[in-house]
Amino acid sequence: MHVLIVEDEKKMAELLKKGLEEENHSVSLAFDGRDALEMAQALEYDAIVLDLMLPGIDGFEVARRLRKSGNATPILVLTARDTVPDVVKGLDIGADDYMTKPFSFEEFLARLRSVSRRGSAPRPNLLQVADLSLNPASHVVTRAGEEITLSRTEFRLLEFLMLRPGVVFSREQLLNSVWGQDRAITDRAVDVYVLRLRQKIELDPAEPTMIHSVRGFGYTFEPRRALAGA
């Protein structure tokens, strides 16, 4: 799954991110309500883990605005607010499930799997484009039948792009989605990782047929089509 965690306690956010990544999920982080809304509206996620006590725009308002805008991404509320009125309000404004802190990580994973099944399309068992294939479960990538060794981040970046063919992403959007808001790296890292991917998956990295540059903006995965600035 690709999960957006909205949590202003950075230590808690990092623990959740680490646990989910160990389960082979992709995680993005937002630390306040405004950033959460921007990220959820700009990109697609399989699920959103939402704290309620956020600076600026609180979690209730985040959920309300997402649902009002037609965003149906499953929402799992994870909060210390455990009164019955809070639970009822959270569910009434569109959350799919409600967990209170403290919690067990095993239950958290089970709840997250459950809500993701309610509102998202089935995750493909295999991503196949021409002779390039990516298996999300086994983390195996092949081109023309030959296995390609990718780092964890390279794999996540390629999977993110292959799931959204033809969509042009800015470097900032890719950083937020693949690395998360907590990343201590710059936009230049995207260029470096795209270069590495091209060297591994393209037959001729100098003339890419899979991952294209969009001059002055970012990148898109659009097989067999040369774009201006590629």
XYZ file of N, CA and C in Angstrom:
690
model
N 0.833 -1.202 0.000
C 0.000 0.000 0.000
C 0.866 1.250 0.000
N 0.327 2.318 -0.508
C 0.939 3.637 -0.375
C 0.091 4.409 0.625
N 0.686 4.707 1.782
C -0.056 5.255 2.912
C 0.420 6.665 3.235
N -0.527 7.552 3.491
C -0.219 8.891 3.984
C -0.478 8.918 5.484
N 0.555 9.191 6.267
C 0.410 9.311 7.719
C 0.394 10.787 8.072
N -0.660 11.217 8.739
C -0.800 12.616 9.162
C -0.703 12.639 10.681
N 0.433 13.073 11.191
C 0.723 13.000 12.628
C 1.724 14.089 12.979
N 1.355 14.975 13.928
C 2.265 16.070 14.257
C 3.350 15.664 15.242
N 3.192 14.546 15.928
C 4.256 14.038 16.795
C 5.240 13.267 15.919
N 6.372 13.885 15.645
C 7.293 13.323 14.659
C 7.850 11.964 15.079
N 8.051 11.771 16.377
C 8.563 10.473 16.827
C 7.555 9.370 16.524
N 6.273 9.628 16.802
C 5.222 8.662 16.501
C 5.128 8.422 14.997
N 5.185 9.505 14.212
C 5.116 9.366 12.747
C 6.263 8.503 12.228
N 7.455 8.719 12.757
C 8.618 7.943 12.313
C 8.487 6.473 12.683
N 7.966 6.184 13.870
C 7.774 4.797 14.293
C 6.783 4.084 13.380
N 5.676 4.758 13.056
C 4.686 4.167 12.158
C 5.274 3.954 10.766
N 6.007 4.944 10.294
C 6.634 4.846 8.971
C 7.598 3.664 8.919
N 8.432 3.547 9.943
C 9.408 2.459 9.984
C 8.707 1.099 9.993
N 7.653 0.975 10.828
C 6.930 -0.284 10.907
C 6.260 -0.663 9.598
N 5.648 0.310 8.939
C 4.970 0.028 7.670
C 5.966 -0.299 6.566
N 7.091 0.394 6.545
C 8.091 0.107 5.520
C 8.695 -1.281 5.714
N 8.791 -1.727 6.957
C 9.269 -3.086 7.206
C 8.282 -4.128 6.694
N 7.023 -3.713 6.513
C 5.993 -4.580 5.933
C 5.877 -4.352 4.422
N 6.865 -3.647 3.862
C 6.944 -3.391 2.411
C 5.878 -2.440 1.888
N 5.411 -1.529 2.748
C 4.492 -0.490 2.306
C 5.269 0.799 2.050
N 4.719 1.648 1.194
C 5.306 2.950 0.903
C 4.597 4.001 1.753
N 5.361 4.886 2.379
C 4.789 5.820 3.345
C 5.212 7.244 3.043
N 4.239 8.157 3.095
C 4.510 9.589 3.045
C 4.031 10.195 4.363
N 4.686 11.276 4.791
C 4.342 11.902 6.060
C 3.887 13.336 5.855
N 2.884 13.724 6.638
C 2.470 15.125 6.742
C 2.342 15.436 8.223
N 2.781 16.634 8.625
C 2.817 16.962 10.042
C 1.776 17.995 10.455
N 0.969 18.464 9.515
C -0.128 19.376 9.868
C -1.255 19.201 8.858
N -2.400 19.763 9.184
C -3.590 19.567 8.368
C -3.502 20.175 6.983
N -2.868 21.326 6.868
C -2.783 21.982 5.558
C -1.972 21.148 4.582
N -0.814 20.658 5.027
C 0.004 19.819 4.149
C -0.711 18.509 3.818
N -1.442 17.975 4.793
C -2.182 16.730 4.560
C -3.197 16.902 3.438
N -3.929 18.012 3.459
C -4.923 18.269 2.414
C -4.265 18.414 1.051
N -3.170 19.149 0.979
C -2.488 19.348 -0.297
C -1.976 18.025 -0.862
N -1.385 17.196 -0.001
C -0.834 15.931 -0.469
C -1.938 14.961 -0.873
N -3.010 14.901 -0.083
C -4.100 13.973 -0.379
C -4.854 14.362 -1.642
N -4.888 15.644 -1.938
C -5.593 16.103 -3.133
C -4.718 16.029 -4.382
N -3.387 16.066 -4.190
C -2.490 16.054 -5.338
C -2.140 14.647 -5.799
N -2.114 13.688 -4.865
C -1.654 12.336 -5.171
C -2.656 11.302 -4.672
N -2.538 10.094 -5.211
C -3.427 9.008 -4.802
C -2.756 8.151 -3.729
N -3.522 7.833 -2.691
C -3.039 6.960 -1.623
C -4.024 5.811 -1.445
N -3.515 4.696 -0.944
C -4.385 3.559 -0.652
C -5.114 3.752 0.666
N -4.524 4.541 1.567
C -5.149 4.807 2.857
C -4.485 6.016 3.493
N -5.237 6.687 4.378
C -4.726 7.820 5.143
C -4.869 7.500 6.620
N -3.776 7.602 7.364
C -3.802 7.464 8.822
C -3.807 8.875 9.379
N -4.875 9.233 10.093
C -5.113 10.637 10.435
C -5.231 10.863 11.936
N -4.324 11.679 12.471
C -4.459 12.152 13.843
C -5.484 13.283 13.850
N -6.127 13.497 14.977
C -7.136 14.550 15.053
C -6.586 15.862 15.590
N -5.659 15.784 16.524
C -5.124 16.991 17.164
C -3.915 17.488 16.388
N -4.205 18.225 15.323
C -3.166 18.740 14.433
C -3.090 20.257 14.527
N -1.916 20.833 14.311
C -1.824 22.301 14.299
C -2.525 22.878 13.079
N -3.093 24.054 13.248
C -3.788 24.695 12.124
C -5.128 24.045 11.858
N -5.224 23.293 10.803
C -6.450 22.579 10.446
C -6.442 21.231 11.160
N -7.441 20.981 12.020
C -7.417 19.726 12.772
C -7.892 18.553 11.907
N -7.746 17.344 12.455
C -8.069 16.144 11.695
C -9.533 16.047 11.298
N -10.433 16.523 12.168
C -11.852 16.510 11.820
C -12.089 17.298 10.531
N -11.475 18.484 10.465
C -11.677 19.353 9.311
C -10.997 18.777 8.065
N -9.845 18.140 8.249
C -9.178 17.495 7.111
C -10.094 16.449 6.494
N -10.644 15.574 7.337
C -11.536 14.521 6.843
C -12.778 15.119 6.184
N -13.339 16.143 6.812
C -14.558 16.763 6.266
C -14.292 17.347 4.881
N -13.173 18.058 4.730
C -12.865 18.691 3.437
C -12.558 17.648 2.362
N -11.872 16.580 2.747
C -11.574 15.546 1.768
C -12.857 14.913 1.246
N -13.746 14.580 2.149
C -15.005 13.957 1.725
C -15.867 14.932 0.925
N -15.878 16.195 1.319
C -16.669 17.190 0.599
C -16.163 17.365 -0.828
N -14.841 17.218 -1.019
C -14.263 17.370 -2.353
C -14.390 16.111 -3.198
N -14.956 15.056 -2.624
C -15.133 13.817 -3.374
C -14.003 12.831 -3.216
N -13.032 13.132 -2.362
C -11.909 12.218 -2.132
C -12.397 11.056 -1.265
N -12.333 9.829 -1.815
C -12.858 8.653 -1.113
C -11.760 7.769 -0.530
N -10.541 8.285 -0.445
C -9.447 7.493 0.118
C -9.816 7.027 1.533
N -9.673 5.743 1.828
C -10.011 5.252 3.164
C -9.212 5.981 4.246
N -9.882 6.340 5.332
C -9.253 7.073 6.433
C -9.338 6.256 7.714
N -8.183 6.028 8.330
C -8.119 5.415 9.650
C -7.681 6.490 10.631
N -8.582 6.875 11.518
C -8.242 7.859 12.545
C -7.436 7.158 13.638
N -6.325 7.789 14.026
C -5.467 7.251 15.081
C -5.183 8.407 16.031
N -5.798 8.389 17.208
C -5.776 9.567 18.064
C -5.862 9.207 19.543
N -5.497 10.163 20.401
C -5.646 9.991 21.843
C -7.042 10.395 22.304
N -7.831 10.971 21.423
C -9.190 11.412 21.788
C -10.116 10.201 21.748
N -10.486 9.736 22.925
C -11.201 8.454 23.003
C -12.610 8.553 23.568
N -13.167 9.764 23.650
C -14.527 9.879 24.149
C -15.513 9.441 23.074
N -16.675 9.001 23.507
C -17.694 8.555 22.554
C -18.083 9.662 21.573
N -18.288 10.909 22.014
C -18.623 11.965 21.045
C -17.553 12.157 19.977
N -16.279 12.027 20.376
C -15.205 12.174 19.397
C -15.251 11.052 18.371
N -15.466 9.817 18.849
C -15.537 8.673 17.945
C -16.698 8.843 16.971
N -17.854 9.216 17.500
C -19.040 9.395 16.663
C -18.809 10.502 15.631
N -18.223 11.614 16.084
C -17.971 12.725 15.161
C -17.002 12.307 14.061
N -15.941 11.590 14.444
C -14.962 11.146 13.460
C -15.572 10.262 12.400
N -16.400 9.323 12.814
C -17.041 8.419 11.862
C -18.086 9.146 11.025
N -18.796 10.078 11.647
C -19.844 10.804 10.930
C -19.294 11.689 9.815
N -18.066 12.212 9.976
C -17.532 13.108 8.949
C -16.806 12.354 7.846
N -16.753 11.019 7.953
C -16.226 10.263 6.826
C -15.081 9.322 7.099
N -14.605 9.236 8.349
C -13.547 8.269 8.647
C -14.100 6.854 8.512
N -13.255 5.925 8.073
C -13.680 4.540 7.887
C -13.484 3.699 9.144
N -12.553 4.112 9.993
C -12.320 3.397 11.246
C -11.655 4.360 12.214
N -11.662 3.982 13.508
C -11.208 4.894 14.566
C -10.448 4.081 15.603
N -9.158 4.375 15.779
C -8.346 3.719 16.802
C -7.832 4.761 17.787
N -7.743 4.365 19.050
C -7.231 5.281 20.051
C -5.854 4.835 20.544
N -5.055 5.801 20.929
C -3.736 5.543 21.491
C -3.868 5.309 23.000
N -3.044 4.431 23.581
C -2.036 3.559 22.955
C -2.703 2.401 22.214
N -1.935 1.739 21.343
C -2.488 0.674 20.503
C -1.391 -0.341 20.213
N -1.790 -1.517 19.761
C -0.813 -2.514 19.336
C -0.585 -2.352 17.843
N 0.666 -2.520 17.416
C 0.963 -2.344 15.998
C 0.290 -3.419 15.159
N 0.146 -4.622 15.713
C -0.511 -5.712 14.982
C -1.961 -5.359 14.683
N -2.651 -4.791 15.674
C -4.039 -4.381 15.437
C -4.088 -3.233 14.443
N -3.137 -2.314 14.563
C -3.074 -1.193 13.627
C -2.948 -1.686 12.187
N -2.058 -2.655 11.957
C -1.891 -3.210 10.618
C -3.177 -3.855 10.122
N -3.836 -4.599 11.003
C -5.078 -5.273 10.622
C -6.159 -4.258 10.262
N -6.278 -3.215 11.067
C -7.281 -2.177 10.787
C -6.960 -1.454 9.474
N -5.670 -1.195 9.240
C -5.267 -0.499 8.029
C -5.574 -1.345 6.797
N -5.285 -2.633 6.868
C -5.613 -3.528 5.746
C -7.120 -3.537 5.502
N -7.871 -3.541 6.580
C -9.328 -3.610 6.458
C -9.894 -2.367 5.776
N -9.472 -1.167 6.219
C -10.028 0.047 5.615
C -9.555 0.212 4.180
N -8.341 -0.224 3.879
C -7.837 -0.066 2.508
C -8.630 -0.918 1.530
N -9.136 -2.052 2.002
C -9.937 -2.913 1.123
C -11.300 -2.315 0.831
N -11.782 -1.441 1.686
C -13.128 -0.900 1.521
C -13.233 0.102 0.377
N -12.171 0.899 0.208
C -12.337 1.998 -0.732
C -11.371 2.062 -1.880
N -10.411 1.186 -1.935
C -9.420 1.283 -3.001
C -9.539 0.120 -3.967
N -9.054 0.344 -5.175
C -9.068 -0.708 -6.189
C -8.068 -1.789 -5.796
N -8.316 -3.043 -6.211
C -7.379 -4.112 -5.879
C -5.974 -3.791 -6.390
N -4.997 -4.069 -5.557
C -3.617 -3.827 -5.937
C -3.201 -4.890 -6.946
N -2.613 -4.480 -8.067
C -2.233 -5.474 -9.075
C -1.172 -6.423 -8.542
N -1.285 -7.706 -8.921
C -0.280 -8.681 -8.528
C 1.013 -8.467 -9.297
N 0.906 -7.905 -10.496
C 2.082 -7.664 -11.314
C 1.855 -6.425 -12.167
N 2.817 -5.518 -12.149
C 2.786 -4.363 -13.043
C 3.605 -4.719 -14.277
N 2.977 -4.664 -15.431
C 3.644 -5.080 -16.660
C 3.475 -3.992 -17.710
N 4.578 -3.473 -18.201
C 4.572 -2.486 -19.279
C 5.603 -2.924 -20.305
N 5.095 -3.279 -21.505
C 5.983 -3.836 -22.543
C 6.742 -5.005 -21.929
N 8.070 -4.986 -21.981
C 8.821 -6.101 -21.408
C 9.380 -5.786 -20.023
N 8.871 -4.707 -19.404
C 9.265 -4.344 -18.038
C 8.184 -4.797 -17.078
N 8.554 -5.568 -16.051
C 7.570 -6.020 -15.069
C 8.073 -5.753 -13.659
N 7.122 -5.473 -12.765
C 7.430 -5.211 -11.362
C 6.421 -5.956 -10.513
N 6.900 -6.768 -9.585
C 6.041 -7.521 -8.677
C 6.030 -6.823 -7.323
N 4.908 -6.178 -6.932
C 4.874 -5.441 -5.671
C 5.078 -6.322 -4.443
N 4.681 -7.587 -4.520
C 4.788 -8.471 -3.360
C 6.198 -9.012 -3.166
N 6.792 -9.496 -4.246
C 8.118 -10.112 -4.141
C 9.258 -9.119 -4.331
N 8.913 -7.902 -4.790
C 9.919 -6.867 -5.072
C 10.899 -7.303 -6.158
N 10.401 -8.065 -7.110
C 11.226 -8.496 -8.233
C 10.884 -7.644 -9.451
N 11.920 -7.106 -10.095
C 11.764 -6.308 -11.310
C 12.546 -6.987 -12.423
N 11.915 -7.136 -13.587
C 12.610 -7.745 -14.724
C 12.400 -6.901 -15.972
N 13.355 -6.965 -16.886
C 13.232 -6.352 -18.214
C 13.662 -7.393 -19.224
N 12.765 -7.732 -20.120
C 13.017 -8.767 -21.135
C 13.431 -10.083 -20.475
N 12.811 -10.358 -19.322
C 13.070 -11.615 -18.635
C 14.291 -11.616 -17.737
N 15.099 -10.543 -17.788
C 16.299 -10.460 -16.962
C 15.994 -9.680 -15.680
N 16.346 -10.290 -14.527
C 16.068 -9.627 -13.255
C 16.979 -8.424 -13.058
N 16.383 -7.345 -12.538
C 17.108 -6.097 -12.292
C 17.159 -5.858 -10.788
N 18.320 -5.590 -10.271
C 18.480 -5.321 -8.836
C 18.299 -3.835 -8.563
N 17.302 -3.515 -7.743
C 17.027 -2.126 -7.371
C 17.157 -1.965 -5.868
N 17.559 -0.775 -5.441
C 17.537 -0.457 -4.020
C 16.084 -0.271 -3.586
N 15.861 -0.215 -2.290
C 14.503 -0.030 -1.776
C 13.867 1.245 -2.319
N 14.637 2.342 -2.322
C 14.088 3.614 -2.801
C 13.876 3.591 -4.298
N 14.795 3.002 -5.052
C 14.614 2.879 -6.498
C 13.348 2.099 -6.817
N 13.118 1.021 -6.068
C 11.920 0.209 -6.288
C 10.661 1.031 -6.018
N 10.649 1.746 -4.901
C 9.465 2.543 -4.550
C 9.191 3.620 -5.588
N 10.236 4.252 -6.080
C 10.065 5.289 -7.095
C 9.524 4.695 -8.386
N 10.082 3.565 -8.813
C 9.602 2.937 -10.047
C 8.158 2.465 -9.885
N 7.836 1.850 -8.762
C 6.467 1.385 -8.541
C 5.493 2.557 -8.555
N 5.863 3.649 -7.880
C 4.995 4.829 -7.834
C 4.697 5.332 -9.248
N 5.723 5.411 -10.082
C 5.540 5.911 -11.446
C 4.761 4.932 -12.314
N 5.044 3.637 -12.183
C 4.361 2.641 -13.018
C 2.877 2.550 -12.696
N 2.509 2.845 -11.453
C 1.098 2.825 -11.072
C 0.330 4.014 -11.648
N 1.060 5.034 -12.148
C 0.425 6.262 -12.620
C 0.980 6.671 -13.981
N 0.861 5.823 -14.985
C 1.447 6.135 -16.299
C 0.826 7.378 -16.915
N 1.683 8.200 -17.485
C 1.215 9.396 -18.161
C 1.027 10.602 -17.278
N 1.103 10.423 -15.945
C 0.943 11.549 -15.025
C 2.304 12.208 -14.824
N 2.338 13.531 -14.966
C 3.586 14.274 -14.788
C 3.674 14.739 -13.333
N 4.789 14.405 -12.683
C 4.994 14.768 -11.286
C 6.172 15.722 -11.153
N 5.995 16.738 -10.316
C 7.114 17.615 -10.010
C 8.083 16.888 -9.089
N 9.292 17.405 -8.984
C 10.255 16.810 -8.067
C 9.747 16.859 -6.635
N 9.082 17.951 -6.263
C 8.552 18.085 -4.906
C 7.483 17.039 -4.631
N 6.615 16.782 -5.592
C 5.586 15.755 -5.418
C 6.211 14.374 -5.249
N 7.237 14.093 -6.024
C 7.910 12.797 -5.901
C 8.616 12.674 -4.566
N 9.245 13.742 -4.105
C 9.903 13.709 -2.800
C 8.891 13.433 -1.691
N 7.762 14.126 -1.718
C 6.745 13.928 -0.687
C 6.177 12.518 -0.718
N 6.015 11.964 -1.906
C 5.354 10.665 -2.039
C 6.282 9.493 -1.783
N 7.515 9.587 -2.238
C 8.439 8.462 -2.134
C 9.304 8.550 -0.882
N 9.751 9.767 -0.577
C 10.617 9.942 0.590
C 9.847 10.421 1.822
N 8.756 11.166 1.638
C 8.006 11.705 2.766
C 8.490 13.099 3.120
N 7.643 13.833 3.849
C 7.960 15.220 4.176
C 9.140 15.356 5.118
N 9.480 14.268 5.796
C 10.554 14.333 6.781
C 11.929 14.205 6.144
N 11.979 14.016 4.816
C 13.255 13.725 4.179
C 14.247 14.870 4.395
N 15.507 14.483 4.557
C 16.573 15.465 4.748
C 17.387 15.552 3.465
N 16.702 15.582 2.334
C 17.365 15.621 1.040
C 16.707 16.696 0.181
N 17.320 16.995 -0.937
C 16.843 18.061 -1.809
C 16.247 17.495 -3.090
N 15.719 18.409 -3.904
C 15.149 18.009 -5.194
C 16.159 17.271 -6.058
N 17.427 17.570 -5.865
C 18.477 16.942 -6.665
C 18.461 15.423 -6.505
N 18.003 14.936 -5.354
C 17.966 13.490 -5.125
C 17.067 12.800 -6.137
N 15.973 13.454 -6.535
C 15.082 12.859 -7.531
C 15.821 12.643 -8.842
N 16.570 13.661 -9.272
C 17.331 13.537 -10.512
C 18.327 12.379 -10.436
N 18.980 12.240 -9.288
C 19.969 11.173 -9.108
C 19.309 9.805 -9.192
N 18.163 9.641 -8.531
C 17.492 8.343 -8.536
C 16.884 8.015 -9.886
N 16.378 9.017 -10.583
C 15.868 8.768 -11.938
C 17.006 8.331 -12.848
N 18.156 8.978 -12.720
C 19.319 8.582 -13.515
C 19.703 7.127 -13.230
N 19.701 6.757 -11.956
C 20.027 5.374 -11.590
C 19.015 4.394 -12.173
N 17.727 4.752 -12.101
C 16.698 3.878 -12.660
C 16.891 3.720 -14.169
N 17.140 4.822 -14.842
C 17.336 4.746 -16.288
C 18.519 3.848 -16.640
N 19.580 3.941 -15.863
C 20.754 3.109 -16.131
C 20.449 1.624 -15.956
N 19.435 1.327 -15.134
C 19.118 -0.070 -14.851
C 17.993 -0.625 -15.725
N 16.982 0.209 -16.044
C 15.817 -0.337 -16.746
C 15.757 0.031 -18.220
N 16.461 1.094 -18.625
C 16.404 1.516 -20.019
C 17.425 0.743 -20.848
N 17.062 0.396 -22.064
C 18.008 -0.258 -22.964
C 19.121 0.698 -23.354
N 18.755 1.981 -23.509
C 19.741 3.026 -23.775
C 19.411 4.211 -22.881
N 20.094 4.372 -21.732
C 19.777 5.455 -20.795
C 19.836 6.842 -21.423
N 20.619 6.998 -22.484
C 20.718 8.306 -23.138
C 19.466 8.644 -23.935
N 18.706 7.636 -24.328
C 17.456 7.836 -25.063
C 16.352 7.021 -24.380
N 15.870 7.499 -23.236
C 14.896 6.733 -22.446
C 13.572 6.536 -23.162
N 12.999 5.358 -22.994
C 11.688 5.053 -23.570
C 10.646 4.794 -22.479
N 11.048 4.856 -21.223
C 10.128 4.585 -20.114
C 9.901 5.832 -19.253
N 10.965 6.319 -18.634
C 10.871 7.471 -17.742
C 11.377 8.707 -18.471
N 10.500 9.706 -18.621
C 10.828 10.901 -19.388
C 10.907 12.129 -18.482
N 11.806 13.020 -18.847
C 11.895 14.320 -18.180
C 10.901 15.285 -18.824
N 10.332 16.149 -18.009
C 9.493 17.241 -18.522
C 10.223 18.517 -18.132
N 10.753 19.186 -19.103
C 11.686 20.288 -18.878
C 11.160 21.315 -17.869
N 11.970 21.620 -16.877
C 11.631 22.640 -15.899
C 10.594 22.214 -14.879
N 10.190 20.919 -14.894
C 9.134 20.516 -13.964
C 9.471 19.232 -13.218
N 9.524 18.113 -13.936
C 9.750 16.856 -13.248
C 9.814 15.682 -14.186
N 9.055 14.628 -13.880
C 9.168 13.381 -14.634
C 7.806 12.714 -14.822
N 7.756 11.849 -15.835
C 6.570 11.039 -16.062
C 6.987 9.669 -16.588
N 6.178 8.674 -16.299
C 6.396 7.330 -16.831
C 5.423 7.149 -17.980
N 5.958 7.195 -19.188
C 5.105 7.091 -20.381
C 5.859 6.283 -21.434
N 5.695 4.985 -21.446
C 6.492 4.099 -22.300
C 6.354 4.391 -23.798
N 7.484 4.243 -24.487
C 7.569 4.278 -25.944
C 7.166 5.620 -26.542
N 7.225 6.670 -25.736
C 6.869 7.966 -26.279
C 7.904 8.995 -25.844
N 8.543 9.619 -26.795
C 9.539 10.633 -26.470
C 8.857 11.967 -26.247
N 9.152 12.609 -25.119
C 8.534 13.872 -24.787
C 9.553 15.008 -24.920
N 9.046 16.206 -25.123
C 9.934 17.356 -25.220
C 10.733 17.489 -23.931
N 12.008 17.613 -24.078
C 12.864 17.766 -22.911
C 13.334 16.454 -22.348
N 12.950 15.307 -22.952
C 13.353 14.013 -22.421
C 14.852 13.814 -22.618
